[in-house]
Tab-separated table of C-alpha atoms in Angstrom:
chain	number	residue	atom	x	y	z
D	1455	MET	CA	80.696	-6.328	9.620
D	1456	SER	CA	77.185	-6.929	10.986
D	1457	ASP	CA	76.197	-10.237	12.542
D	1458	ILE	CA	73.829	-10.806	9.614
D	1459	ALA	CA	76.605	-10.313	7.063
D	1460	ALA	CA	78.869	-12.524	9.159
D	1461	ALA	CA	76.320	-15.365	8.954
D	1462	ALA	CA	76.668	-15.529	5.164
D	1463	SER	CA	77.583	-18.906	3.701
D	1464	GLY	CA	79.417	-17.405	0.735
D	1465	LYS	CA	77.018	-19.112	-1.665
D	1466	GLY	CA	75.922	-16.987	-4.626
D	1467	HIS	CA	73.332	-17.171	-7.382
D	1468	GLY	CA	75.782	-19.011	-9.609
D	1469	ASP	CA	75.906	-21.882	-7.102
D	1470	GLU	CA	72.198	-22.707	-7.295
D	1471	ASN	CA	70.815	-25.855	-8.911
D	1472	PHE	CA	68.709	-23.815	-11.322
D	1473	PRO	CA	69.316	-20.556	-13.252
D	1474	VAL	CA	68.907	-17.279	-11.362
D	1475	ALA	CA	68.758	-14.142	-13.537
D	1476	SER	CA	70.702	-15.899	-16.284
D	1477	VAL	CA	71.679	-14.378	-19.626
D	1478	PHE	CA	68.191	-15.205	-20.872
D	1479	ILE	CA	66.746	-12.479	-18.627
D	1480	ALA	CA	66.685	-8.938	-20.043
D	1481	PRO	CA	69.387	-6.773	-18.400
D	1482	ARG	CA	66.835	-4.286	-17.036
D	1483	HIS	CA	65.258	-7.059	-14.965
D	1484	ARG	CA	68.427	-8.682	-13.601
D	1485	ALA	CA	69.158	-6.141	-10.845
D	1486	PRO	CA	65.694	-6.495	-9.231
D	1487	ILE	CA	65.945	-10.282	-9.353
D	1488	LEU	CA	69.473	-10.342	-7.918
D	1489	ALA	CA	68.512	-7.895	-5.153
D	1490	PHE	CA	65.701	-10.255	-4.201
D	1491	TYR	CA	68.060	-13.235	-4.367
D	1492	ASP	CA	70.658	-11.549	-2.155
D	1493	PHE	CA	68.043	-10.749	0.484
D	1494	VAL	CA	66.654	-14.270	0.407
D	1495	ARG	CA	70.152	-15.813	0.416
D	1496	ALA	CA	71.076	-13.838	3.546
D	1497	ALA	CA	67.905	-14.971	5.320
D	1498	ASP	CA	68.382	-18.587	4.236
D	1499	ASP	CA	71.958	-18.570	5.526
D	1500	ILE	CA	70.674	-17.415	8.909
D	1501	SER	CA	68.087	-20.202	9.144
D	1502	ASP	CA	70.698	-22.827	8.153
D	1503	HIS	CA	73.501	-21.500	10.347
D	1504	ALA	CA	75.220	-24.258	12.303
D	1505	THR	CA	75.992	-22.418	15.555
D	1506	LEU	CA	73.282	-19.791	16.005
D	1507	SER	CA	70.519	-20.688	18.449
D	1508	ALA	CA	66.882	-20.823	17.345
D	1509	ASP	CA	66.119	-17.619	19.250
D	1510	GLU	CA	69.071	-15.835	17.641
D	1511	LYS	CA	67.963	-16.926	14.176
D	1512	LEU	CA	64.380	-15.788	14.699
D	1513	ALA	CA	65.519	-12.427	16.062
D	1514	MET	CA	67.802	-11.867	13.079
D	1515	LEU	CA	65.042	-12.763	10.608
D	1516	ASP	CA	62.724	-10.320	12.377
D	1517	ARG	CA	65.373	-7.617	12.034
D	1518	MET	CA	65.670	-8.315	8.323
D	1519	GLU	CA	61.923	-7.948	7.875
D	1520	ALA	CA	61.895	-4.707	9.872
D	1521	ALA	CA	64.697	-3.306	7.711
D	1522	LEU	CA	62.835	-4.325	4.559
D	1523	LEU	CA	59.724	-2.503	5.765
D	1524	GLY	CA	61.685	0.597	6.761
D	1525	SER	CA	61.268	0.373	10.508
D	1526	GLY	CA	64.561	-1.142	11.569
D	1527	GLU	CA	68.315	-0.872	11.288
D	1528	PRO	CA	70.019	-0.281	7.910
D	1529	ILE	CA	70.772	-3.828	6.732
D	1530	ALA	CA	72.371	-3.565	3.295
D	1531	VAL	CA	70.556	-6.388	1.458
D	1532	ALA	CA	67.209	-5.270	2.893
D	1533	LEU	CA	67.738	-1.617	1.958
D	1534	ARG	CA	68.759	-2.563	-1.575
D	1535	LEU	CA	65.651	-4.664	-2.065
D	1536	ARG	CA	63.452	-2.014	-0.459
D	1537	ASP	CA	64.734	0.567	-2.942
D	1538	ILE	CA	64.096	-1.784	-5.871
D	1539	LEU	CA	60.560	-2.507	-4.675
D	1540	ALA	CA	59.826	1.213	-4.417
D	1541	GLU	CA	61.323	1.885	-7.844
D	1542	ARG	CA	59.254	-0.868	-9.476
D	1543	ALA	CA	56.102	-0.238	-7.378
D	1544	LEU	CA	56.218	-3.821	-6.080
D	1545	GLU	CA	54.996	-5.108	-2.729
D	1546	PRO	CA	57.287	-6.773	-0.153
D	1547	ARG	CA	54.871	-9.706	0.290
D	1548	HIS	CA	56.943	-12.262	-1.637
D	1549	ALA	CA	60.037	-11.537	0.459
D	1550	GLN	CA	57.957	-11.665	3.639
D	1551	ASP	CA	56.554	-15.054	2.629
D	1552	LEU	CA	60.088	-16.390	2.264
D	1553	LEU	CA	60.990	-15.053	5.702
D	1554	ALA	CA	57.988	-16.994	7.025
D	1555	ALA	CA	59.432	-20.153	5.425
D	1556	PHE	CA	62.836	-19.572	7.015
D	1557	ARG	CA	61.207	-19.095	10.403
D	1558	ARG	CA	59.465	-22.410	9.847
D	1559	ASP	CA	62.834	-24.007	9.067
D	1560	VAL	CA	64.003	-22.856	12.489
D	1561	THR	CA	60.967	-24.167	14.378
D	1562	GLN	CA	59.730	-27.153	12.329
D	1563	THR	CA	61.933	-30.070	11.346
D	1564	ARG	CA	59.349	-32.678	10.273
D	1565	TYR	CA	56.431	-32.663	7.810
D	1566	ARG	CA	53.255	-34.645	8.325
D	1567	ASP	CA	52.300	-35.444	4.715
D	1568	PHE	CA	52.653	-34.200	1.152
D	1569	ASP	CA	50.068	-31.458	1.668
D	1570	ASP	CA	52.065	-30.223	4.660
D	1571	LEU	CA	55.183	-30.147	2.471
D	1572	LEU	CA	53.343	-28.265	-0.282
D	1573	ASP	CA	52.206	-25.712	2.280
D	1574	TYR	CA	55.861	-25.163	3.144
D	1575	CYS	CA	56.625	-24.737	-0.581
D	1576	ARG	CA	53.852	-22.124	-0.712
D	1577	TYR	CA	56.164	-19.922	1.369
D	1578	SER	CA	59.639	-21.248	0.560
D	1579	ALA	CA	59.519	-21.558	-3.237
D	1580	MET	CA	56.413	-20.240	-4.962
D	1581	PRO	CA	57.052	-16.582	-3.966
D	1582	VAL	CA	60.375	-16.636	-5.829
D	1583	GLY	CA	58.755	-17.293	-9.175
D	1584	ARG	CA	55.862	-14.983	-8.393
D	1585	TYR	CA	58.279	-12.157	-7.700
D	1586	VAL	CA	60.090	-12.706	-11.004
D	1587	LEU	CA	56.764	-12.702	-12.836
D	1588	ASP	CA	55.761	-9.463	-11.126
D	1589	VAL	CA	59.081	-7.849	-12.043
D	1590	HIS	CA	58.283	-8.658	-15.665
D	1591	GLY	CA	54.694	-7.425	-15.387
D	1592	GLU	CA	53.265	-10.815	-16.346
D	1593	ASP	CA	49.568	-11.707	-16.030
D	1594	ARG	CA	49.146	-13.282	-12.601
D	1595	ALA	CA	45.958	-15.132	-13.509
D	1596	ALA	CA	47.634	-16.750	-16.501
D	1597	THR	CA	50.969	-17.629	-14.864
D	1598	TYR	CA	50.743	-18.066	-11.090
D	1599	GLY	CA	49.244	-21.572	-11.159
D	1600	ALA	CA	51.907	-23.063	-13.420
D	1601	ASN	CA	54.599	-21.110	-11.564
D	1602	ASP	CA	53.515	-22.579	-8.252
D	1603	ALA	CA	53.669	-26.129	-9.598
D	1604	LEU	CA	57.165	-25.617	-11.043
D	1605	CYS	CA	58.537	-23.871	-7.963
D	1606	ALA	CA	57.170	-26.585	-5.666
D	1607	ALA	CA	58.815	-29.195	-7.888
D	1608	LEU	CA	62.159	-27.372	-7.734
D	1609	GLN	CA	61.957	-27.195	-3.950
D	1610	ILE	CA	61.174	-30.896	-3.587
D	1611	ILE	CA	63.985	-31.806	-5.994
D	1612	ASN	CA	66.365	-29.896	-3.718
D	1613	HIS	CA	64.926	-31.690	-0.689
D	1614	LEU	CA	65.487	-35.092	-2.302
D	1615	GLN	CA	68.997	-34.266	-3.469
D	1616	ASP	CA	70.005	-32.999	-0.020
D	1617	CYS	CA	67.884	-35.272	2.189
D	1618	ALA	CA	70.861	-36.903	3.896
D	1619	LYS	CA	72.783	-33.655	4.426
D	1620	ASP	CA	69.723	-31.874	5.819
D	1621	PHE	CA	69.202	-34.642	8.362
D	1622	ARG	CA	72.838	-35.039	9.339
D	1623	THR	CA	73.675	-31.348	9.704
D	1624	LEU	CA	70.359	-29.744	10.699
D	1625	ASP	CA	68.135	-32.640	11.865
D	1626	ARG	CA	65.711	-31.362	9.242
D	1627	VAL	CA	63.607	-33.909	7.328
D	1628	TYR	CA	61.317	-32.846	4.504
D	1629	LEU	CA	60.331	-36.411	3.573
D	1630	PRO	CA	56.684	-36.668	4.743
D	1631	GLN	CA	56.178	-38.754	7.850
D	1632	ASP	CA	53.211	-40.646	6.403
D	1633	ALA	CA	55.271	-41.723	3.365
D	1634	LEU	CA	58.076	-42.950	5.619
D	1635	ALA	CA	55.595	-44.923	7.724
D	1636	ALA	CA	53.806	-46.378	4.679
D	1637	HIS	CA	57.070	-47.850	3.365
D	1638	GLY	CA	58.416	-48.962	6.739
D	1639	ALA	CA	61.205	-46.374	6.669
D	1640	SER	CA	62.510	-44.115	9.428
D	1641	VAL	CA	64.351	-40.802	9.515
D	1642	GLU	CA	67.363	-42.550	11.048
D	1643	MET	CA	67.882	-44.354	7.741
D	1644	LEU	CA	69.039	-41.010	6.301
D	1645	ALA	CA	72.247	-41.388	8.316
D	1646	ALA	CA	73.249	-44.547	6.410
D	1647	PRO	CA	75.802	-44.455	3.569
D	1648	ALA	CA	73.172	-45.772	1.135
D	1649	ALA	CA	69.400	-45.815	1.034
D	1650	SER	CA	67.675	-48.921	2.345
D	1651	PRO	CA	64.971	-50.473	0.126
D	1652	GLN	CA	62.341	-48.887	2.364
D	1653	LEU	CA	63.859	-45.408	2.140
D	1654	ALA	CA	64.479	-45.807	-1.597
D	1655	ALA	CA	60.758	-46.488	-2.041
D	1656	VAL	CA	59.939	-43.222	-0.244
D	1657	LEU	CA	62.349	-41.267	-2.426
D	1658	ARG	CA	60.908	-42.800	-5.607
D	1659	GLU	CA	57.370	-41.974	-4.500
D	1660	LEU	CA	58.293	-38.339	-3.919
D	1661	ALA	CA	60.139	-38.157	-7.241
D	1662	ALA	CA	57.012	-39.502	-8.949
D	1663	ARG	CA	54.881	-36.862	-7.253
D	1664	THR	CA	57.379	-34.257	-8.393
D	1665	SER	CA	56.921	-35.510	-11.952
D	1666	GLU	CA	53.198	-34.854	-11.563
D	1667	LEU	CA	53.931	-31.264	-10.531
D	1668	LEU	CA	56.143	-30.855	-13.596
D	1669	GLU	CA	53.331	-32.092	-15.817
D	1670	ARG	CA	51.198	-29.285	-14.391
D	1671	SER	CA	53.932	-26.726	-15.116
D	1672	ALA	CA	54.701	-27.968	-18.639
D	1673	SER	CA	52.704	-25.133	-20.236
D	1674	PHE	CA	54.251	-22.427	-18.049
D	1675	ALA	CA	56.645	-21.009	-20.634
D	1676	GLU	CA	53.828	-20.740	-23.178
D	1677	ARG	CA	51.815	-18.617	-20.755
D	1678	ILE	CA	54.576	-15.996	-20.403
D	1679	ALA	CA	54.530	-12.922	-22.627
D	1680	ASP	CA	58.213	-11.968	-22.235
D	1681	ILE	CA	60.164	-14.245	-24.588
D	1682	ARG	CA	63.401	-14.059	-22.610
D	1683	LEU	CA	61.698	-15.012	-19.368
D	1684	ALA	CA	59.864	-17.783	-21.210
D	1685	MET	CA	63.242	-19.140	-22.353
D	1686	GLU	CA	64.568	-19.086	-18.781
D	1687	VAL	CA	61.479	-20.966	-17.596
D	1688	GLY	CA	61.928	-23.452	-20.449
D	1689	ALA	CA	65.507	-24.052	-19.310
D	1690	ILE	CA	64.430	-24.557	-15.702
D	1691	GLN	CA	61.570	-26.874	-16.667
D	1692	ARG	CA	63.909	-29.062	-18.742
D	1693	LEU	CA	66.513	-29.192	-15.961
D	1694	ALA	CA	63.839	-30.144	-13.422
D	1695	GLU	CA	62.500	-32.908	-15.635
D	1696	THR	CA	66.007	-34.279	-16.166
D	1697	LEU	CA	66.846	-34.269	-12.462
D	1698	THR	CA	63.524	-35.842	-11.535
D	1699	ARG	CA	64.084	-38.710	-13.958
D	1700	ARG	CA	67.465	-39.180	-12.323
D	1701	LEU	CA	65.925	-39.203	-8.839
D	1702	LEU	CA	63.483	-41.918	-9.892
D	1703	VAL	CA	66.393	-44.361	-10.208
D	1704	ALA	CA	69.327	-42.878	-8.271
D	1705	ASP	CA	70.209	-43.001	-4.576
D	1706	PRO	CA	70.958	-39.478	-3.286
D	1707	LEU	CA	72.601	-40.942	-0.175
D	1708	SER	CA	75.346	-42.647	-2.161
D	1709	GLU	CA	75.268	-41.079	-5.639
D	1710	LYS	CA	75.711	-37.605	-7.061
D	1711	VAL	CA	72.318	-36.521	-8.350
D	1712	HIS	CA	73.125	-32.885	-9.132
D	1713	ALA	CA	73.707	-32.013	-12.781
D	1714	GLY	CA	77.324	-31.595	-13.836
D	1715	LYS	CA	78.304	-28.334	-15.503
D	1716	GLY	CA	78.232	-29.747	-19.019
D	1717	GLN	CA	74.877	-31.443	-18.570
D	1718	TYR	CA	73.501	-28.335	-16.857
D	1719	ILE	CA	74.421	-26.078	-19.778
D	1720	ALA	CA	73.304	-28.515	-22.476
D	1721	THR	CA	69.975	-29.226	-20.805
D	1722	ALA	CA	69.256	-25.557	-20.089
D	1723	LEU	CA	70.053	-24.568	-23.690
D	1724	ALA	CA	67.829	-27.336	-25.021
D	1725	GLY	CA	64.943	-26.182	-22.846
D	1726	ALA	CA	65.375	-22.522	-23.741
D	1727	GLY	CA	65.905	-23.321	-27.415
D	1728	GLY	CA	62.737	-25.373	-27.529
D	1729	VAL	CA	60.727	-22.430	-26.227
D	1730	LEU	CA	62.317	-20.061	-28.735
D	1731	LEU	CA	61.673	-22.439	-31.629
D	1732	ARG	CA	58.013	-22.837	-30.682
D	1733	ARG	CA	57.636	-19.046	-30.486
D	1734	LEU	CA	59.208	-18.590	-33.912
D	1735	LEU	CA	57.025	-21.264	-35.457
D	1736	ARG	CA	53.816	-20.171	-33.756
D	1737	PRO	CA	52.843	-17.450	-36.304
D	1738	ARG	CA	53.523	-19.854	-39.175
D	1739	SER	CA	51.491	-22.592	-37.485
D	1740	ARG	CA	48.557	-20.238	-36.986
D	1741	ALA	CA	48.740	-19.112	-40.608
D	1742	LEU	CA	48.703	-22.713	-41.822
D	1743	ALA	CA	45.773	-23.470	-39.546
D	1744	GLY	CA	43.904	-20.516	-41.030
D	1745	GLU	CA	44.604	-21.697	-44.573
D	1746	SER	CA	43.343	-25.175	-43.701
D	1747	ALA	CA	40.142	-23.723	-42.253
């Protein structure tokens, strides 16, 4: 077993907070998405590894990029993704952007302000959705903006849910420093068993800003041509909205803020079903509008 394979956390796509290549996605598109996920998962596990040094992590991430580009050793997840990219005539840029985010995780543990955090999301989250859109051949001009807002929201939701764990295990804090200072909070408060009033105010502010991102992504599913992908996006949007409402009132230091299995399935189905219903009614709505005119 290679050192890269040995660094794996054992986490798979079914363990994520949001759907990854779910049953909504057409079967012909699932393998390219899962190949991308497996590559990204391996790189993420390296950047989060508890015992590897920073230099070891950076060297391993460089090796993964070299393998992806065909100039390095034969790393299985990189070769699989490379083959998929060649088959679909896709560029490796989205995977490379994610590697840049994981390198940043190794070297940067604090974020100055919300814009600094969004710049991180530009590399850590937005490329995931962009890749899925490219796999489906969607119109970039019509979809990338809404995608970026949704993916940034998903990333920040994860940061808020895991803020205490990230600090305690990795000394990594994604809560912007200016927001902490404005509310009189400190990173050390993340080590407490419950959020102080000052820290709670920071978390609520970031949840509110996440809600604003989700407002910008609300039309995303309607911009997507592929109905099955639109349903997946509808499911993700609804899950994100539900979790964000929870984060506006819950304390992630002392309460479980992840969706339970039952709530996850019900919320995802409601989101996907809403998209499907709107698509089915759209021709009828247009016909009625024409009759009225």
